[in-house]
Amino acid sequence: MTLTKSKYYFEALDFYPYNLAECIEALNYALAYEPEDSDSLCLMGRIYSEQLKNYETAKQYFEEAMLCDIANLNVPQYYINCLLANEDYREAEKLINYSLKIKGIDKSNLWFYRALLSEKRGSLSNALKFLDKAAKYSYNAHSLDFIKSRKKFIKSKMPKKTKKSKETS
């Protein structure tokens, strides 16, 4: 990472998401200095995914970022989010399983995405199991509170057991 590239990357990061024009300009400078910088490629992927909702282009940036630095801890979480938004569930599952093996990555966040994937597939009971795993790897109160509220939300979506079904059980 060169100092010039760092300067432009951090400017882009500072502008994101509030001033996209300046962000993209700084990001283009950063990529001109170092076209294979995974952080800059990841941020460009985020712009296409989170702001422009152009998931196919975002996926190209994320894939390139992962090719440039397979151990980058930032890329997988944003790439997984993009895949889930684009309903590429099989790819998301593979990336989650791979990412869980990366040393130092936020496993709580990955298990949350795994729960979200299960929820999107309609398996609410599995989603709750994965949220339990997310809670296990959560190391701050904010994250744990978010997981608890998500569990409560998923439980509210589950069909209620009727008296008859309880008696036959």
PDB file of C-alpha atoms in Angstrom:
ATOM      1  CA  MET A   1       0.000   0.000   0.000  1.00  0.00           C
ATOM      2  CA  THR A   2       1.652   3.200  -1.132  1.00  0.00           C
ATOM      3  CA  LEU A   3       1.212   6.414   0.796  1.00  0.00           C
ATOM      4  CA  THR A   4      -0.487   8.109  -2.157  1.00  0.00           C
ATOM      5  CA  LYS A   5      -2.895   5.229  -2.582  1.00  0.00           C
ATOM      6  CA  SER A   6      -3.541   5.214   1.172  1.00  0.00           C
ATOM      7  CA  LYS A   7      -4.329   8.921   1.108  1.00  0.00           C
ATOM      8  CA  TYR A   8      -6.885   8.513  -1.676  1.00  0.00           C
ATOM      9  CA  TYR A   9      -8.370   5.324  -0.249  1.00  0.00           C
ATOM     10  CA  PHE A  10      -8.899   6.942   3.154  1.00  0.00           C
ATOM     11  CA  GLU A  11     -10.394  10.024   1.510  1.00  0.00           C
ATOM     12  CA  ALA A  12     -12.825   7.766  -0.361  1.00  0.00           C
ATOM     13  CA  LEU A  13     -13.654   5.918   2.832  1.00  0.00           C
ATOM     14  CA  ASP A  14     -14.234   9.216   4.608  1.00  0.00           C
ATOM     15  CA  PHE A  15     -16.607  10.400   1.863  1.00  0.00           C
ATOM     16  CA  TYR A  16     -18.571   7.138   1.761  1.00  0.00           C
ATOM     17  CA  PRO A  17     -21.639   7.088   1.704  1.00  0.00           C
ATOM     18  CA  TYR A  18     -22.430  10.773   2.161  1.00  0.00           C
ATOM     19  CA  ASN A  19     -20.563  12.250  -0.805  1.00  0.00           C
ATOM     20  CA  LEU A  20     -20.458   9.594  -3.500  1.00  0.00           C
ATOM     21  CA  ALA A  21     -19.076  11.860  -6.226  1.00  0.00           C
ATOM     22  CA  GLU A  22     -16.006  12.719  -4.143  1.00  0.00           C
ATOM     23  CA  CYS A  23     -15.764   9.133  -2.925  1.00  0.00           C
ATOM     24  CA  ILE A  24     -15.653   7.708  -6.435  1.00  0.00           C
ATOM     25  CA  GLU A  25     -13.146  10.331  -7.576  1.00  0.00           C
ATOM     26  CA  ALA A  26     -10.788   9.513  -4.696  1.00  0.00           C
ATOM     27  CA  LEU A  27     -11.330   5.798  -5.234  1.00  0.00           C
ATOM     28  CA  ASN A  28     -10.460   6.080  -8.909  1.00  0.00           C
ATOM     29  CA  TYR A  29      -7.208   7.803  -7.947  1.00  0.00           C
ATOM     30  CA  ALA A  30      -6.458   5.065  -5.419  1.00  0.00           C
ATOM     31  CA  LEU A  31      -7.100   2.344  -7.993  1.00  0.00           C
ATOM     32  CA  ALA A  32      -4.980   4.198 -10.562  1.00  0.00           C
ATOM     33  CA  TYR A  33      -2.027   3.998  -8.171  1.00  0.00           C
ATOM     34  CA  GLU A  34      -2.698   0.409  -7.146  1.00  0.00           C
ATOM     35  CA  PRO A  35      -5.267  -1.399  -9.338  1.00  0.00           C
ATOM     36  CA  GLU A  36      -5.077  -4.608  -7.300  1.00  0.00           C
ATOM     37  CA  ASP A  37      -5.787  -3.096  -3.897  1.00  0.00           C
ATOM     38  CA  SER A  38      -8.463  -5.249  -2.302  1.00  0.00           C
ATOM     39  CA  ASP A  39      -9.699  -2.533   0.070  1.00  0.00           C
ATOM     40  CA  SER A  40     -10.298  -0.072  -2.770  1.00  0.00           C
ATOM     41  CA  LEU A  41     -11.930  -2.752  -4.916  1.00  0.00           C
ATOM     42  CA  CYS A  42     -14.124  -3.733  -1.969  1.00  0.00           C
ATOM     43  CA  LEU A  43     -15.255  -0.145  -1.439  1.00  0.00           C
ATOM     44  CA  MET A  44     -16.087   0.132  -5.133  1.00  0.00           C
ATOM     45  CA  GLY A  45     -18.096  -3.082  -4.784  1.00  0.00           C
ATOM     46  CA  ARG A  46     -19.939  -1.587  -1.833  1.00  0.00           C
ATOM     47  CA  ILE A  47     -20.857   1.481  -3.872  1.00  0.00           C
ATOM     48  CA  TYR A  48     -22.341  -0.685  -6.604  1.00  0.00           C
ATOM     49  CA  SER A  49     -24.060  -3.013  -4.139  1.00  0.00           C
ATOM     50  CA  GLU A  50     -25.293  -0.736  -1.365  1.00  0.00           C
ATOM     51  CA  GLN A  51     -25.908   2.506  -3.222  1.00  0.00           C
ATOM     52  CA  LEU A  52     -26.549   1.660  -6.874  1.00  0.00           C
ATOM     53  CA  LYS A  53     -28.098  -1.803  -6.323  1.00  0.00           C
ATOM     54  CA  ASN A  54     -26.084  -3.055  -9.312  1.00  0.00           C
ATOM     55  CA  TYR A  55     -25.253  -6.420  -7.791  1.00  0.00           C
ATOM     56  CA  GLU A  56     -23.641  -8.007 -10.837  1.00  0.00           C
ATOM     57  CA  THR A  57     -21.065  -5.228 -11.160  1.00  0.00           C
ATOM     58  CA  ALA A  58     -20.561  -5.255  -7.394  1.00  0.00           C
ATOM     59  CA  LYS A  59     -19.908  -9.000  -7.502  1.00  0.00           C
ATOM     60  CA  GLN A  60     -17.175  -8.436 -10.100  1.00  0.00           C
ATOM     61  CA  TYR A  61     -15.433  -5.935  -7.830  1.00  0.00           C
ATOM     62  CA  PHE A  62     -15.744  -8.211  -4.798  1.00  0.00           C
ATOM     63  CA  GLU A  63     -14.434 -11.216  -6.735  1.00  0.00           C
ATOM     64  CA  GLU A  64     -11.446  -9.200  -7.939  1.00  0.00           C
ATOM     65  CA  ALA A  65     -10.807  -7.957  -4.395  1.00  0.00           C
ATOM     66  CA  MET A  66     -10.797 -11.521  -3.100  1.00  0.00           C
ATOM     67  CA  LEU A  67      -8.432 -12.617  -5.866  1.00  0.00           C
ATOM     68  CA  CYS A  68      -6.028  -9.809  -4.976  1.00  0.00           C
ATOM     69  CA  ASP A  69      -6.037 -10.558  -1.237  1.00  0.00           C
ATOM     70  CA  ILE A  70      -7.773 -13.749  -0.168  1.00  0.00           C
ATOM     71  CA  ALA A  71      -7.065 -13.013   3.509  1.00  0.00           C
ATOM     72  CA  ASN A  72      -8.649  -9.536   3.582  1.00  0.00           C
ATOM     73  CA  LEU A  73     -11.053  -9.540   6.514  1.00  0.00           C
ATOM     74  CA  ASN A  74     -13.330  -6.808   5.128  1.00  0.00           C
ATOM     75  CA  VAL A  75     -14.249  -8.196   1.729  1.00  0.00           C
ATOM     76  CA  PRO A  76     -16.210 -11.348   2.701  1.00  0.00           C
ATOM     77  CA  GLN A  77     -18.798  -9.607   4.871  1.00  0.00           C
ATOM     78  CA  TYR A  78     -19.714  -7.072   2.190  1.00  0.00           C
ATOM     79  CA  TYR A  79     -19.577  -9.673  -0.557  1.00  0.00           C
ATOM     80  CA  ILE A  80     -21.899 -11.981   1.399  1.00  0.00           C
ATOM     81  CA  ASN A  81     -24.332  -9.121   1.955  1.00  0.00           C
ATOM     82  CA  CYS A  82     -24.309  -8.423  -1.800  1.00  0.00           C
ATOM     83  CA  LEU A  83     -24.918 -12.092  -2.607  1.00  0.00           C
ATOM     84  CA  LEU A  84     -27.842 -12.255  -0.189  1.00  0.00           C
ATOM     85  CA  ALA A  85     -29.379  -9.093  -1.625  1.00  0.00           C
ATOM     86  CA  ASN A  86     -29.047 -10.548  -5.129  1.00  0.00           C
ATOM     87  CA  GLU A  87     -30.561 -13.873  -3.984  1.00  0.00           C
ATOM     88  CA  ASP A  88     -27.405 -15.813  -4.854  1.00  0.00           C
ATOM     89  CA  TYR A  89     -27.953 -18.092  -1.894  1.00  0.00           C
ATOM     90  CA  ARG A  90     -25.729 -21.009  -2.913  1.00  0.00           C
ATOM     91  CA  GLU A  91     -22.761 -18.666  -3.519  1.00  0.00           C
ATOM     92  CA  ALA A  92     -23.421 -16.886  -0.222  1.00  0.00           C
ATOM     93  CA  GLU A  93     -23.445 -20.176   1.665  1.00  0.00           C
ATOM     94  CA  LYS A  94     -20.140 -21.240   0.112  1.00  0.00           C
ATOM     95  CA  LEU A  95     -18.533 -17.900   0.937  1.00  0.00           C
ATOM     96  CA  ILE A  96     -19.803 -18.006   4.521  1.00  0.00           C
ATOM     97  CA  ASN A  97     -18.409 -21.514   5.003  1.00  0.00           C
ATOM     98  CA  TYR A  98     -15.057 -20.460   3.548  1.00  0.00           C
ATOM     99  CA  SER A  99     -14.943 -17.205   5.543  1.00  0.00           C
ATOM    100  CA  LEU A 100     -15.545 -18.972   8.851  1.00  0.00           C
ATOM    101  CA  LYS A 101     -12.080 -20.506   8.386  1.00  0.00           C
ATOM    102  CA  ILE A 102     -10.318 -17.132   8.032  1.00  0.00           C
ATOM    103  CA  LYS A 103      -8.301 -16.334  11.127  1.00  0.00           C
ATOM    104  CA  GLY A 104      -9.353 -13.097  12.823  1.00  0.00           C
ATOM    105  CA  ILE A 105     -12.649 -12.585  10.977  1.00  0.00           C
ATOM    106  CA  ASP A 106     -15.794 -11.538  12.861  1.00  0.00           C
ATOM    107  CA  LYS A 107     -17.486 -14.920  13.221  1.00  0.00           C
ATOM    108  CA  SER A 108     -20.518 -13.414  14.933  1.00  0.00           C
ATOM    109  CA  ASN A 109     -21.258 -11.391  11.825  1.00  0.00           C
ATOM    110  CA  LEU A 110     -20.800 -14.446   9.592  1.00  0.00           C
ATOM    111  CA  TRP A 111     -23.172 -16.547  11.700  1.00  0.00           C
ATOM    112  CA  PHE A 112     -25.665 -13.683  11.529  1.00  0.00           C
ATOM    113  CA  TYR A 113     -25.451 -13.787   7.734  1.00  0.00           C
ATOM    114  CA  ARG A 114     -25.898 -17.574   7.868  1.00  0.00           C
ATOM    115  CA  ALA A 115     -29.047 -17.037   9.932  1.00  0.00           C
ATOM    116  CA  LEU A 116     -30.281 -14.443   7.451  1.00  0.00           C
ATOM    117  CA  LEU A 117     -29.651 -16.904   4.622  1.00  0.00           C
ATOM    118  CA  SER A 118     -31.710 -19.570   6.409  1.00  0.00           C
ATOM    119  CA  GLU A 119     -34.468 -17.072   7.062  1.00  0.00           C
ATOM    120  CA  LYS A 120     -34.556 -16.055   3.392  1.00  0.00           C
ATOM    121  CA  ARG A 121     -34.776 -19.725   2.453  1.00  0.00           C
ATOM    122  CA  GLY A 122     -37.735 -20.103   4.826  1.00  0.00           C
ATOM    123  CA  SER A 123     -36.036 -22.164   7.535  1.00  0.00           C
ATOM    124  CA  LEU A 124     -36.804 -20.093  10.605  1.00  0.00           C
ATOM    125  CA  SER A 125     -35.785 -22.790  13.118  1.00  0.00           C
ATOM    126  CA  ASN A 126     -32.340 -23.056  11.489  1.00  0.00           C
ATOM    127  CA  ALA A 127     -32.073 -19.272  11.523  1.00  0.00           C
ATOM    128  CA  LEU A 128     -32.571 -19.342  15.303  1.00  0.00           C
ATOM    129  CA  LYS A 129     -29.836 -21.977  15.679  1.00  0.00           C
ATOM    130  CA  PHE A 130     -27.407 -19.864  13.675  1.00  0.00           C
ATOM    131  CA  LEU A 131     -28.289 -16.788  15.726  1.00  0.00           C
ATOM    132  CA  ASP A 132     -27.354 -18.787  18.841  1.00  0.00           C
ATOM    133  CA  LYS A 133     -23.937 -19.357  17.266  1.00  0.00           C
ATOM    134  CA  ALA A 134     -23.707 -15.663  16.398  1.00  0.00           C
ATOM    135  CA  ALA A 135     -24.411 -14.813  20.042  1.00  0.00           C
ATOM    136  CA  LYS A 136     -21.667 -17.216  21.146  1.00  0.00           C
ATOM    137  CA  TYR A 137     -19.096 -15.231  19.118  1.00  0.00           C
ATOM    138  CA  SER A 138     -20.480 -11.812  20.022  1.00  0.00           C
ATOM    139  CA  TYR A 139     -18.139  -9.775  22.176  1.00  0.00           C
ATOM    140  CA  ASN A 140     -19.994  -6.519  22.750  1.00  0.00           C
ATOM    141  CA  ALA A 141     -23.373  -5.559  24.171  1.00  0.00           C
ATOM    142  CA  HIS A 142     -24.607  -3.806  21.029  1.00  0.00           C
ATOM    143  CA  SER A 143     -24.030  -6.885  18.880  1.00  0.00           C
ATOM    144  CA  LEU A 144     -25.620  -9.189  21.442  1.00  0.00           C
ATOM    145  CA  ASP A 145     -28.676  -6.929  21.792  1.00  0.00           C
ATOM    146  CA  PHE A 146     -29.066  -6.868  18.012  1.00  0.00           C
ATOM    147  CA  ILE A 147     -28.929 -10.677  17.852  1.00  0.00           C
ATOM    148  CA  LYS A 148     -31.490 -10.994  20.649  1.00  0.00           C
ATOM    149  CA  SER A 149     -33.874  -8.600  18.901  1.00  0.00           C
ATOM    150  CA  ARG A 150     -33.440 -10.520  15.642  1.00  0.00           C
ATOM    151  CA  LYS A 151     -34.266 -13.803  17.431  1.00  0.00           C
ATOM    152  CA  LYS A 152     -37.399 -12.205  18.855  1.00  0.00           C
ATOM    153  CA  PHE A 153     -38.370 -10.999  15.379  1.00  0.00           C
ATOM    154  CA  ILE A 154     -37.878 -14.442  13.821  1.00  0.00           C
ATOM    155  CA  LYS A 155     -39.878 -16.093  16.594  1.00  0.00           C
ATOM    156  CA  SER A 156     -42.711 -13.653  15.876  1.00  0.00           C
ATOM    157  CA  LYS A 157     -42.751 -14.867  12.270  1.00  0.00           C
ATOM    158  CA  MET A 158     -43.055 -18.516  13.281  1.00  0.00           C
ATOM    159  CA  PRO A 159     -46.510 -20.063  13.224  1.00  0.00           C
ATOM    160  CA  LYS A 160     -48.116 -20.302  16.618  1.00  0.00           C
ATOM    161  CA  LYS A 161     -48.878 -23.775  17.960  1.00  0.00           C
ATOM    162  CA  THR A 162     -52.561 -24.333  18.531  1.00  0.00           C
ATOM    163  CA  LYS A 163     -54.007 -26.098  21.529  1.00  0.00           C
ATOM    164  CA  LYS A 164     -54.800 -29.198  19.433  1.00  0.00           C
ATOM    165  CA  SER A 165     -51.264 -29.540  18.135  1.00  0.00           C
ATOM    166  CA  LYS A 166     -49.909 -29.199  21.693  1.00  0.00           C
ATOM    167  CA  GLU A 167     -52.220 -31.983  22.927  1.00  0.00           C
ATOM    168  CA  THR A 168     -51.230 -34.373  20.122  1.00  0.00           C
ATOM    169  CA  SER A 169     -47.512 -33.779  20.756  1.00  0.00           C
TER     170      SER A 169
END
